[in-house]
C-alpha positions as MATLAB code, in Angstrom:
seq = 'XXXXXXXXXXXXXXXXXXXXXXXXXXXXXXXXXXXXXXXXXXXXXXXXXXXXXXXXXXXXXXXXXXXXXXXXXXXXXXXXXXXXXXXXXXXXXXXXXXXXXXXXXXXXXXXXXXXXXXXXXXXXXXXXXXXXXXXXXXXXXXXXXXXXXXXXXXXXXXXXXXXXXXXXXXXXXXXXXXXXXXXXXXXXXXXXXXXXXXXXXXXXXXXXXXXXXXXXXXXXXXXXXXXXXXXXXXXXXXXXXXXXXXXXXXXXXXXXXXXXXXXXXXXX';
ca = [
       0.000    0.000    0.000;
       1.261    3.461   -0.901;
       0.120    6.437    1.185;
       0.490   10.204    0.898;
       0.119   12.118    4.165;
      -0.172   15.869    4.621;
      -1.677   18.087    7.310;
      -2.275   21.740    8.120;
      -3.086   22.940    4.616;
      -5.033   25.814    6.251;
      -7.026   26.716    3.153;
      -3.917   26.994    0.975;
      -5.501   26.349   -2.411;
      -2.158   25.875   -4.237;
      -1.380   23.095   -1.763;
      -4.790   21.494   -2.251;
      -4.186   21.724   -6.012;
      -0.872   19.907   -5.630;
      -2.457   17.116   -3.598;
      -5.171   16.806   -6.243;
      -2.560   16.599   -9.017;
      -0.664   13.751   -7.360;
      -3.453   11.867   -5.556;
      -4.166    9.225   -8.194;
      -0.705    7.714   -7.686;
      -1.597    6.638   -4.137;
      -3.842    3.985   -2.646;
      -4.723    6.270    0.275;
      -4.370   10.034    0.767;
      -4.408   11.280    4.375;
      -5.263   14.902    5.205;
      -4.603   15.014    8.935;
      -6.582   18.058   10.008;
      -6.673   21.859    9.874;
      -8.128   22.076    6.406;
      -9.541   25.542    7.199;
      -7.830   28.713    8.423;
      -9.354   30.759   11.254;
      -7.294   33.854   10.403;
      -8.313   33.937    6.738;
     -10.290   36.871    5.351;
     -12.482   34.245    3.649;
     -15.502   33.334    5.743;
     -15.111   29.881    7.269;
     -18.412   28.697    5.785;
     -17.164   29.647    2.331;
     -13.859   27.901    3.043;
     -15.676   24.694    3.966;
     -17.646   24.763    0.695;
     -14.435   25.062   -1.327;
     -12.614   22.389    0.676;
     -15.534   19.974    0.301;
     -15.269   20.437   -3.460;
     -11.602   19.438   -3.260;
     -12.612   16.422   -1.179;
     -15.140   15.426   -3.813;
     -12.532   15.588   -6.569;
      -9.975   13.711   -4.472;
     -12.326   10.880   -3.548;
     -12.941   10.325   -7.274;
      -9.216    9.567   -7.637;
      -8.303    7.598   -4.503;
      -9.328    6.643   -0.978;
      -9.439    9.919    0.967;
      -9.022    9.955    4.745;
      -9.454   13.142    6.768;
      -9.685   14.155   10.406;
     -10.627   17.390   12.099;
      -8.138   19.818   13.576;
      -8.663   22.756   15.897;
      -9.131   25.164   12.960;
     -11.942   22.989   11.583;
     -14.360   23.222   14.532;
     -17.530   25.059   13.574;
     -20.432   23.943   15.778;
     -21.254   22.561   19.226;
     -22.439   18.989   19.640;
     -25.311   17.989   21.911;
     -23.060   18.322   24.993;
     -21.765   21.762   23.993;
     -18.296   20.627   22.921;
     -17.064   21.957   19.580;
     -16.916   19.640   16.568;
     -16.244   19.920   12.831;
     -19.861   19.522   11.774;
     -19.073   20.443    8.166;
     -16.932   17.287    7.802;
     -19.927   15.018    8.358;
     -23.146   14.283    6.527;
     -23.986   13.826    2.873;
     -21.833   16.720    1.685;
     -18.702   14.655    2.326;
     -20.151   11.273    1.416;
     -17.438    8.819    0.453;
     -14.772   10.617    2.511;
     -13.643    8.749    5.629;
     -13.499   11.096    8.604;
     -13.946   11.599   12.349;
     -15.053    8.588   14.342;
     -14.704    6.031   11.540;
     -12.709    2.828   11.343;
     -12.383    0.818    8.141;
     -10.214   -1.859    6.534;
      -8.152   -1.513    3.340;
      -6.067   -4.524    2.291;
      -5.926   -5.936    5.843;
      -4.908   -2.522    7.226;
      -7.260   -1.031    9.810;
      -7.570    2.761    9.717;
      -9.014    4.597   12.742;
      -9.797    8.308   12.471;
      -9.980   10.383   15.649;
     -11.682   13.790   15.924;
     -10.133   16.813   17.551;
     -11.420   16.662   21.120;
     -12.644   19.860   22.756;
     -13.707   18.378   26.078;
     -14.081   15.246   28.203;
     -17.095   13.815   26.354;
     -15.382   13.766   22.953;
     -12.171   12.530   24.593;
     -14.074    9.638   26.189;
     -15.616    8.915   22.793;
     -12.150    8.530   21.263;
     -11.136    6.153   24.062;
     -14.231    4.036   23.374;
     -13.599    4.188   19.616;
     -10.042    2.894   20.031;
     -11.123    0.144   22.419;
     -13.731   -1.060   19.927;
     -11.363   -0.870   16.964;
      -8.689   -2.796   18.866;
     -10.918   -5.871   18.757;
     -10.976   -5.939   14.959;
      -8.632   -8.381   13.176;
      -5.959   -6.718   11.021;
      -2.386   -7.053    9.842;
      -1.534   -3.456   10.702;
      -3.274   -0.524   12.361;
      -3.008    3.130   11.282;
      -4.451    6.061   13.250;
      -5.124    9.612   12.091;
      -5.125   12.143   14.963;
      -4.403   15.834   14.355;
      -2.530   16.608   17.577;
       0.747   14.703   17.973;
       1.663   12.794   21.149;
       3.132   14.804   24.000;
       6.833   14.684   24.878;
       7.799   13.620   21.360;
      10.073   15.414   18.875;
       7.077   15.642   16.520;
       5.266   17.837   19.082;
       8.280   19.988   19.984;
       7.779   23.664   19.149;
      11.296   24.891   19.888;
      10.588   26.030   23.456;
       8.022   23.537   24.730;
       5.888   20.583   23.665;
       2.419   21.085   22.179;
       1.327   17.456   22.208;
      -1.619   15.451   23.467;
      -0.916   13.471   26.649;
      -3.946   11.231   26.103;
      -2.717   10.238   22.634;
       0.659    9.291   24.092;
      -1.131    7.095   26.641;
      -3.366    5.496   23.991;
      -0.329    4.711   21.833;
       1.340    3.094   24.827;
      -1.755    0.994   25.493;
      -2.596   -0.173   21.956;
       0.712    0.123   20.055;
      -0.688    0.839   16.577;
       1.761    0.502   13.720;
       1.522    4.092   12.408;
      -0.020    7.362   13.617;
      -0.345   10.362   11.283;
      -0.532   13.756   12.996;
       0.007   17.457   12.334;
      -0.790   20.582   14.381;
       2.737   21.628   15.402;
       3.938   23.244   12.196;
       7.551   23.872   13.120;
       8.479   20.515   14.686;
      10.489   19.142   11.718;
      12.396   22.407   11.326;
      13.570   23.279   14.851;
      16.431   21.923   16.938;
      15.402   18.741   18.769;
      12.229   18.483   16.689;
      11.461   16.001   13.932;
       8.899   14.731   11.435;
       9.191   11.173   12.787;
       9.424    9.393   16.118;
       9.010    5.896   17.460;
       7.066    5.183   20.634;
       7.531    1.539   21.492;
       6.639   -0.263   18.267;
       4.622    2.662   16.887;
       5.873    5.024   14.183;
       4.433    8.536   14.606;
       4.627   11.194   11.891;
       4.091   14.946   11.574;
       5.007   16.388    8.173;
       5.047   19.983    9.443;
       3.996   22.998    7.409;
       5.580   25.225    4.800;
       4.187   27.935    2.547;
       3.501   27.387   -1.136;
       3.243   24.255   -3.202;
       4.100   21.523   -2.706;
       3.275   21.230    0.995;
       5.558   19.300    3.275;
       4.464   15.702    2.889;
       5.230   12.111    3.784;
       5.096    9.171    1.402;
       4.966    5.664    2.802;
       5.113    2.416    0.882;
       4.300   -0.422    3.253;
       5.494   -3.079    0.769;
       8.857   -1.358    0.379;
       8.950   -0.635    4.121;
      10.038    2.987    3.711;
       8.753    6.421    4.738;
      10.037    9.527    2.937;
       9.690   13.153    4.085;
       9.821   15.983    1.558;
      10.227   19.667    2.420;
      11.897   22.828    1.195;
      14.473   22.317    3.981;
      15.524   18.939    2.598;
      14.306   15.370    2.304;
      14.772   12.476    4.740;
      13.782    8.826    5.019;
      13.410    5.979    7.469;
      12.996    2.224    7.037;
       9.986    0.917    8.902;
      11.582   -2.423    9.685;
      14.690   -0.924   11.298;
      15.367    1.073   14.484;
      14.995    4.849   14.243;
      18.299    6.629   13.656;
      19.070   10.130   14.861;
      19.935   12.243   13.036;
      17.429   10.921   10.543;
      19.237   10.052    7.273;
      18.972   12.439    4.363;
      17.297   11.193    1.210;
      19.958   11.693   -1.437;
      18.016   10.289   -4.397;
      14.427    9.373   -5.198;
      14.068    5.577   -4.874;
      13.199    3.597   -7.976;
       9.843    2.496   -6.560;
       8.744    6.136   -6.307;
      10.162    7.191   -9.677;
       8.051    4.489  -11.272;
       4.894    6.209  -10.058;
       5.541    9.177  -12.384;
       5.008   11.702   -9.610;
       4.850   15.398  -10.599;
       6.914   18.047   -8.851;
       8.378   16.047   -5.999;
      11.178   17.989   -4.251;
      14.550   16.566   -5.167;
      13.295   14.730   -8.242;
      15.014   15.500  -11.538;
];
C-alpha cells in the first residue's frame, strides 16, 4: 500500500491543487486536520464549501481519509463541545473522517476527531477500544494533535502534544499514527517529522508555505517512509530502528520514480 500524508493545509488552495494533481498515484491520501484557516479573510463557511469540493474531486481519484483539527471546529455537539460539523453528513459522502474505522487490504484505519472536552475525549477512548478488537495485519491512526513529549510535538521552546494520545499509543501500540498541528516541529532543533514510541511510528510532516506542501510518502510493501520539504528530504525504514539524526534522502528511490510523480522535491 502506498500512502500520501499531509496536514495543516489551512485553506492553501495551491497546496490542495498539488495534492489533487498527485493523488491518483496513491492507494490512500491522508489529510490530517486543519483544512480551514481561522485567520483567513475568507468566511469559514465559504472555506468549507471550497474544501468539500476538493474532497469530492480527491475521492474520485483515490481513498481519501481526513480528520478534524482545531481550525476545523464550527459547531457545538449535543453536549456543547465543539466539533467539525461540516466534515460530516452527505456533503462529504465517500470521505472517511472523524469517528470512523475501516479496513483496506488488511490494514485497519481509525480516524480520531479533535477533542474539545471530556465527552469527545471519552468517545475517542471508546472508539479505540472497539477498533482494537478488529482483526488486522496493521493498524493506522489519524489524529491531528501529535503525542506529548515527542520530537514531533516539539515547538522549539516547549511541547504542544496530546498526553492522552501518548497514553493510547502506549496501550494499543498501533503501527503508524499520522498527525500534524505543530507546524515547526520538523524544522527546529530537537524536533522532527518522525518518532518511534515503542513499536509505533508517529509522523508529523510539518507545514511550509507554497506548493508543494511538506508531505510524507509511505510504501508499506517497500517498508520505507520519505519526508519531503523545502528544507531537505529524509527517510526511514519501517523495519529498522529509528536513527538520529534521521538520514537524508539523497536520491528518489526507484519504486517512487516508477509512479511518475509530478513536482516532488529533489526529483530530476
